Coordinates of N, CA and C in Angstrom, one line a residue:
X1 N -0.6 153.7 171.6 CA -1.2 153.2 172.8 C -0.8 151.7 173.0
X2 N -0.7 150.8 171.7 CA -0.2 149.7 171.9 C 0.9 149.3 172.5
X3 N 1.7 150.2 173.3 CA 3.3 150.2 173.8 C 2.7 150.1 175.6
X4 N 1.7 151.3 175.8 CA 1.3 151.0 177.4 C 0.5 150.1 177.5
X5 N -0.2 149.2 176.5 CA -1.4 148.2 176.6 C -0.5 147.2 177.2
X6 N 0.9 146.6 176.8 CA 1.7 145.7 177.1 C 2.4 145.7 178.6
X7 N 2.9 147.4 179.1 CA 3.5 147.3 180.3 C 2.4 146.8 181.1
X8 N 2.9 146.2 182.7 CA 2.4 145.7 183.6 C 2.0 146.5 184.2
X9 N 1.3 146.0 185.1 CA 0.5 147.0 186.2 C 2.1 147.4 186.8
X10 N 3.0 146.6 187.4 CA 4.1 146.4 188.0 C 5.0 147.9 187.6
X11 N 5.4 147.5 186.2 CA 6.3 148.4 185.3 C 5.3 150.1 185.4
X12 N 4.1 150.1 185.2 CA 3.6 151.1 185.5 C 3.9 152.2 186.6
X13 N 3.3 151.3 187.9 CA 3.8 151.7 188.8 C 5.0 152.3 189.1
X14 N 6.0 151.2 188.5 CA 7.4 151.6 189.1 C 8.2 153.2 187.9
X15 N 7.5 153.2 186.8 CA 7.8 154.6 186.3 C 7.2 155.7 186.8
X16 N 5.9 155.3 187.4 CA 5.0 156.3 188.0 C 5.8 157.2 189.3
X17 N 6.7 156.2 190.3 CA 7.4 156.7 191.2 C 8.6 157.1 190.5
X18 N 8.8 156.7 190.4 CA 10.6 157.4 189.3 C 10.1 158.3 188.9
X19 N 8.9 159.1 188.3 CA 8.6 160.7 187.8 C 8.2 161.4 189.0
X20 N 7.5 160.5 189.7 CA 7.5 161.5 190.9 C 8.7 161.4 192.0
X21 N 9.6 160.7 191.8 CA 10.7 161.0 192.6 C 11.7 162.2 192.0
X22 N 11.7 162.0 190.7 CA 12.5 162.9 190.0 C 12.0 164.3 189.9
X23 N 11.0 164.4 190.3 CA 10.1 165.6 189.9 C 10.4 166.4 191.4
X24 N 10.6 165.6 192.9 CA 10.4 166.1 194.2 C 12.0 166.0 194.3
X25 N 13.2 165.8 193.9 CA 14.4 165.6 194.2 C 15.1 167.1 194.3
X26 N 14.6 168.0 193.4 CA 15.1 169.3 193.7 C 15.3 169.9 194.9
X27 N 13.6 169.8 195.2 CA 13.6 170.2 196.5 C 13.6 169.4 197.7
X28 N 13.7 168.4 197.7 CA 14.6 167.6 198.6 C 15.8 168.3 198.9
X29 N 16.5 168.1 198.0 CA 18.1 168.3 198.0 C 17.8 170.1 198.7
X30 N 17.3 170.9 198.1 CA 17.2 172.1 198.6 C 16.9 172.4 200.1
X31 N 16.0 171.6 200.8 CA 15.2 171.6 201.8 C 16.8 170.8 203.3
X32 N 17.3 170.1 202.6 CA 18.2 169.6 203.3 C 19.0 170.9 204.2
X33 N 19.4 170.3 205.4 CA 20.3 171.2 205.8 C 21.7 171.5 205.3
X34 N 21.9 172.5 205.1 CA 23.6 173.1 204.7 C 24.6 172.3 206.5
X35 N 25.6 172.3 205.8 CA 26.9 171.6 206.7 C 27.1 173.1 207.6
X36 N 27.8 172.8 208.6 CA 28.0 174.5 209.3 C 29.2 175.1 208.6
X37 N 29.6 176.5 208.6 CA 30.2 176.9 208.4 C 31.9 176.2 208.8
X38 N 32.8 176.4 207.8 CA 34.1 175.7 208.4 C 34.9 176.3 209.2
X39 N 35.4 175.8 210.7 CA 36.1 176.3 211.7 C 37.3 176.4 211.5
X40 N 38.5 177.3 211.3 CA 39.7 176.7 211.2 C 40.4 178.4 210.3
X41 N 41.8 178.1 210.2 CA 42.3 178.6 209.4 C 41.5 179.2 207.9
X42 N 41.7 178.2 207.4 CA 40.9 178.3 205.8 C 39.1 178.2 205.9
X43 N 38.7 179.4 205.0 CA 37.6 179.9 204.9 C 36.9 179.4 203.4
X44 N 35.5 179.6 203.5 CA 34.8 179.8 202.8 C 34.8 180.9 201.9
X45 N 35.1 181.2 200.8 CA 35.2 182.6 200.0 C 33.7 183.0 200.1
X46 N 33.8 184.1 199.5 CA 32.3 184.9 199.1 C 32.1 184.5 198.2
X47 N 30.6 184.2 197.5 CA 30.6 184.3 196.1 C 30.7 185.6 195.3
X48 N 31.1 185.8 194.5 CA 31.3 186.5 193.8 C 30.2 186.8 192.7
X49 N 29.3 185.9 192.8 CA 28.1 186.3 191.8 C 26.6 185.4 193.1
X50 N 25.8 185.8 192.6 CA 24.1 185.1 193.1 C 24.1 183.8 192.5
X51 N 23.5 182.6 193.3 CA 23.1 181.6 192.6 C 22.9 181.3 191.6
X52 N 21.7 182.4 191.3 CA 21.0 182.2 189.9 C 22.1 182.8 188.8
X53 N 22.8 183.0 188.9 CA 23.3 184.0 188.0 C 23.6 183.4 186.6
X54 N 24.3 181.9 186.9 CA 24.4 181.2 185.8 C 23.1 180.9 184.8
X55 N 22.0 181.1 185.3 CA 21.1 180.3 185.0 C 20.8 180.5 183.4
X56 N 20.2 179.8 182.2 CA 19.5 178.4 182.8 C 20.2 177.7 182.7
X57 N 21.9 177.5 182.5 CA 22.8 176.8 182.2 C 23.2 176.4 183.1
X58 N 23.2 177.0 184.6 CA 23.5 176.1 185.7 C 22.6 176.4 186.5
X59 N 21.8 175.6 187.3 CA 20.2 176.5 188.3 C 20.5 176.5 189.9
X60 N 19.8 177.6 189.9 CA 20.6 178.0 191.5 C 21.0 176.5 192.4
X61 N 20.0 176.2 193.0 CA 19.9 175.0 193.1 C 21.3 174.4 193.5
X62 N 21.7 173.9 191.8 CA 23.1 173.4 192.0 C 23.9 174.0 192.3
X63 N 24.0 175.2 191.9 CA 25.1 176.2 192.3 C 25.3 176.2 194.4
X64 N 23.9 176.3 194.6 CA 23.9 176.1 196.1 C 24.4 174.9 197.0
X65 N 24.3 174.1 196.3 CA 25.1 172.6 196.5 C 26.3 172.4 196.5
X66 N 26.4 172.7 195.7 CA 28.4 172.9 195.0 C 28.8 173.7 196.3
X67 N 28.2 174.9 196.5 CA 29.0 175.5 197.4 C 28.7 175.2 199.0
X68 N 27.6 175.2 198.9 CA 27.5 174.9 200.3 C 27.8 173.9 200.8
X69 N 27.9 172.9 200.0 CA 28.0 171.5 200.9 C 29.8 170.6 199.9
X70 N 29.7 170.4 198.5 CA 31.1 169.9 198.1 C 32.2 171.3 199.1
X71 N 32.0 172.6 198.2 CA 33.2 173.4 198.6 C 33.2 173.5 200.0
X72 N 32.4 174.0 201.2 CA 32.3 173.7 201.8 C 33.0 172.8 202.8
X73 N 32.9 170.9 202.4 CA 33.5 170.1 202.8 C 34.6 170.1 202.4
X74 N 35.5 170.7 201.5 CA 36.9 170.6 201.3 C 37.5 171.7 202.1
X75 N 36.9 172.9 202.6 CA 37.7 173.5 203.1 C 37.5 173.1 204.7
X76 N 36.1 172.5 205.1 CA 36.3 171.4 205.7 C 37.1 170.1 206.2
X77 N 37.8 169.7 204.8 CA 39.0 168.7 205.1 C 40.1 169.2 205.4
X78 N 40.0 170.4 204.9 CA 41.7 170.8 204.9 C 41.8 171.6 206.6
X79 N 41.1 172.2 206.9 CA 41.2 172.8 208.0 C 41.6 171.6 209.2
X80 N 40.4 170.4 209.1 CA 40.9 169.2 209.6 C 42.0 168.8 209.8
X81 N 42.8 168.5 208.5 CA 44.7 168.0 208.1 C 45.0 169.4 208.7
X82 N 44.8 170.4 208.9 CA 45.8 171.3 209.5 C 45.8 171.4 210.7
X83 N 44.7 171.6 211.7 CA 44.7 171.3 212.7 C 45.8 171.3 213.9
X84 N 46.5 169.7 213.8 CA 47.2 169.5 214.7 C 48.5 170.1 213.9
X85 N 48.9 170.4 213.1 CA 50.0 170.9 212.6 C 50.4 172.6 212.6
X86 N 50.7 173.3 213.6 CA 50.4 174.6 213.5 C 51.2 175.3 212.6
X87 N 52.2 175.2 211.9 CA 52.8 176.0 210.8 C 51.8 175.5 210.1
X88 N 51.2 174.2 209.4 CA 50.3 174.4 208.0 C 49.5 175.7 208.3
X89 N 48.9 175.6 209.4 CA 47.2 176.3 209.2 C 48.0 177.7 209.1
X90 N 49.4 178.0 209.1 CA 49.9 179.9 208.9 C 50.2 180.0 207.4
X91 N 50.5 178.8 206.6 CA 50.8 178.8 205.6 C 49.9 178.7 204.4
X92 N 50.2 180.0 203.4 CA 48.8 180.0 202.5 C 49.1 178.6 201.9
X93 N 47.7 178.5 201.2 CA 47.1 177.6 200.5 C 48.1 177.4 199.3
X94 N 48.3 178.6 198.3 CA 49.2 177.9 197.3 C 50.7 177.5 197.4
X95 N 50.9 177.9 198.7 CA 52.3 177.3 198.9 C 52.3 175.9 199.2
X96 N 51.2 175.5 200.4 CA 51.0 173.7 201.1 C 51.1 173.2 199.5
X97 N 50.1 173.3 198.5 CA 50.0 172.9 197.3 C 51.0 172.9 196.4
X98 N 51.9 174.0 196.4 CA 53.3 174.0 195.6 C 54.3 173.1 196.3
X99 N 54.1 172.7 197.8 CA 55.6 172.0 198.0 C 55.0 170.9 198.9
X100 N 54.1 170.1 198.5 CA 53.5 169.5 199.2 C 54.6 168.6 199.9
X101 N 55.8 167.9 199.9 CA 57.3 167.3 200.0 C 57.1 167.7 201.5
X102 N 56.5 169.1 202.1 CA 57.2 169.6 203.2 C 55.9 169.6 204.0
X103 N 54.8 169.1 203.8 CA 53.7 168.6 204.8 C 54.1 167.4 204.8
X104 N 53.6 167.4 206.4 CA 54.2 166.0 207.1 C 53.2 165.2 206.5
X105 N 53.9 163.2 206.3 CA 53.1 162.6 205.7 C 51.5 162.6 206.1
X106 N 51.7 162.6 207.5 CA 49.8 162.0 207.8 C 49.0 162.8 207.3
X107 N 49.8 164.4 206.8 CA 48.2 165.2 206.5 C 48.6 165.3 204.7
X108 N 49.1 165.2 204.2 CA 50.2 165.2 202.7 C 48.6 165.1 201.9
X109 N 47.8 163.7 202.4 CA 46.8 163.1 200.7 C 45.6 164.5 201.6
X110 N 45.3 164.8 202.4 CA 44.1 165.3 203.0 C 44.4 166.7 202.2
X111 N 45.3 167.7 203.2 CA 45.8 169.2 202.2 C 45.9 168.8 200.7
X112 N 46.6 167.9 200.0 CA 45.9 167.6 198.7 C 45.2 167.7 197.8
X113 N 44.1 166.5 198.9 CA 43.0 167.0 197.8 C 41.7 167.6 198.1
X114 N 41.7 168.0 200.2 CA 41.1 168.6 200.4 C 41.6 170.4 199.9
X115 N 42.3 170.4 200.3 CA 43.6 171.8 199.4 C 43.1 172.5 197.9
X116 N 43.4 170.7 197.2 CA 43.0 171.2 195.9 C 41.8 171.4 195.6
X117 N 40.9 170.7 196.2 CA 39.3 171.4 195.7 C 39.0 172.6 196.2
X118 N 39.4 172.9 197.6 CA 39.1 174.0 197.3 C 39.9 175.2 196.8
X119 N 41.3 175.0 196.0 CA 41.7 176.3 195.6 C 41.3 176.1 194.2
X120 N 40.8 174.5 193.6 CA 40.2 174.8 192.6 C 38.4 175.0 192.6

């Protein structure tokens, strides 16, 4: 007890909100809106397994994140860089990736590394 007798009212407080920020962040992040679906050439895959499936090693949650909003936004970028370029958006994904030399520079870093996240 002699360890909390010394924190301040101040210090009290401010761990008091940090457990309850951490404690409501789940569902925060859960409650948030998902990004729309990506328009374009390149798609969102299916998952192949349920959220939970990883669990408790990975919790839905994150799993829902990851896809819905990181993977998501990369096939979001890349559909972007393809766009105005009409041969990219016919050409699969591991070819743009294998010869990247032959996408024109403006869209080269976007198919990249929007490209690479999502074929990784």
């Amino acid at each position: 007890m002699h360890h909390l007798a010394s924190l301040s009212r101040r210090s009290l407080l401010g761990f008091g909100a940090t457990a309850v920020g951490l404690a409501l962040a789940p569902k925060v992040w859960a409650q948030a809106a998902a990004p729309a679906a990506p328009a374009g050439p390149f798609s969102l895959p299916k998952r192949a397994y349920e959220a939970a499936a990883l669990e408790p090693n990975i919790d839905a949650t994150t799993m829902d994140i990851h896809y819905n909003r990181h993977h998501a936004a990369y096939v979001a970028g890349l559909n972007a860089a393809v766009k105005d370029h009409g041969v990219l958006a016919q050409t699969p994904l591991q070819q743009l990736l294998g010869d990247l030399g032959k996408v024109p520079e403006g869209a080269r870093v976007a198919v990249r590394n929007a490209g690479g996240g999502h074929a990784n």
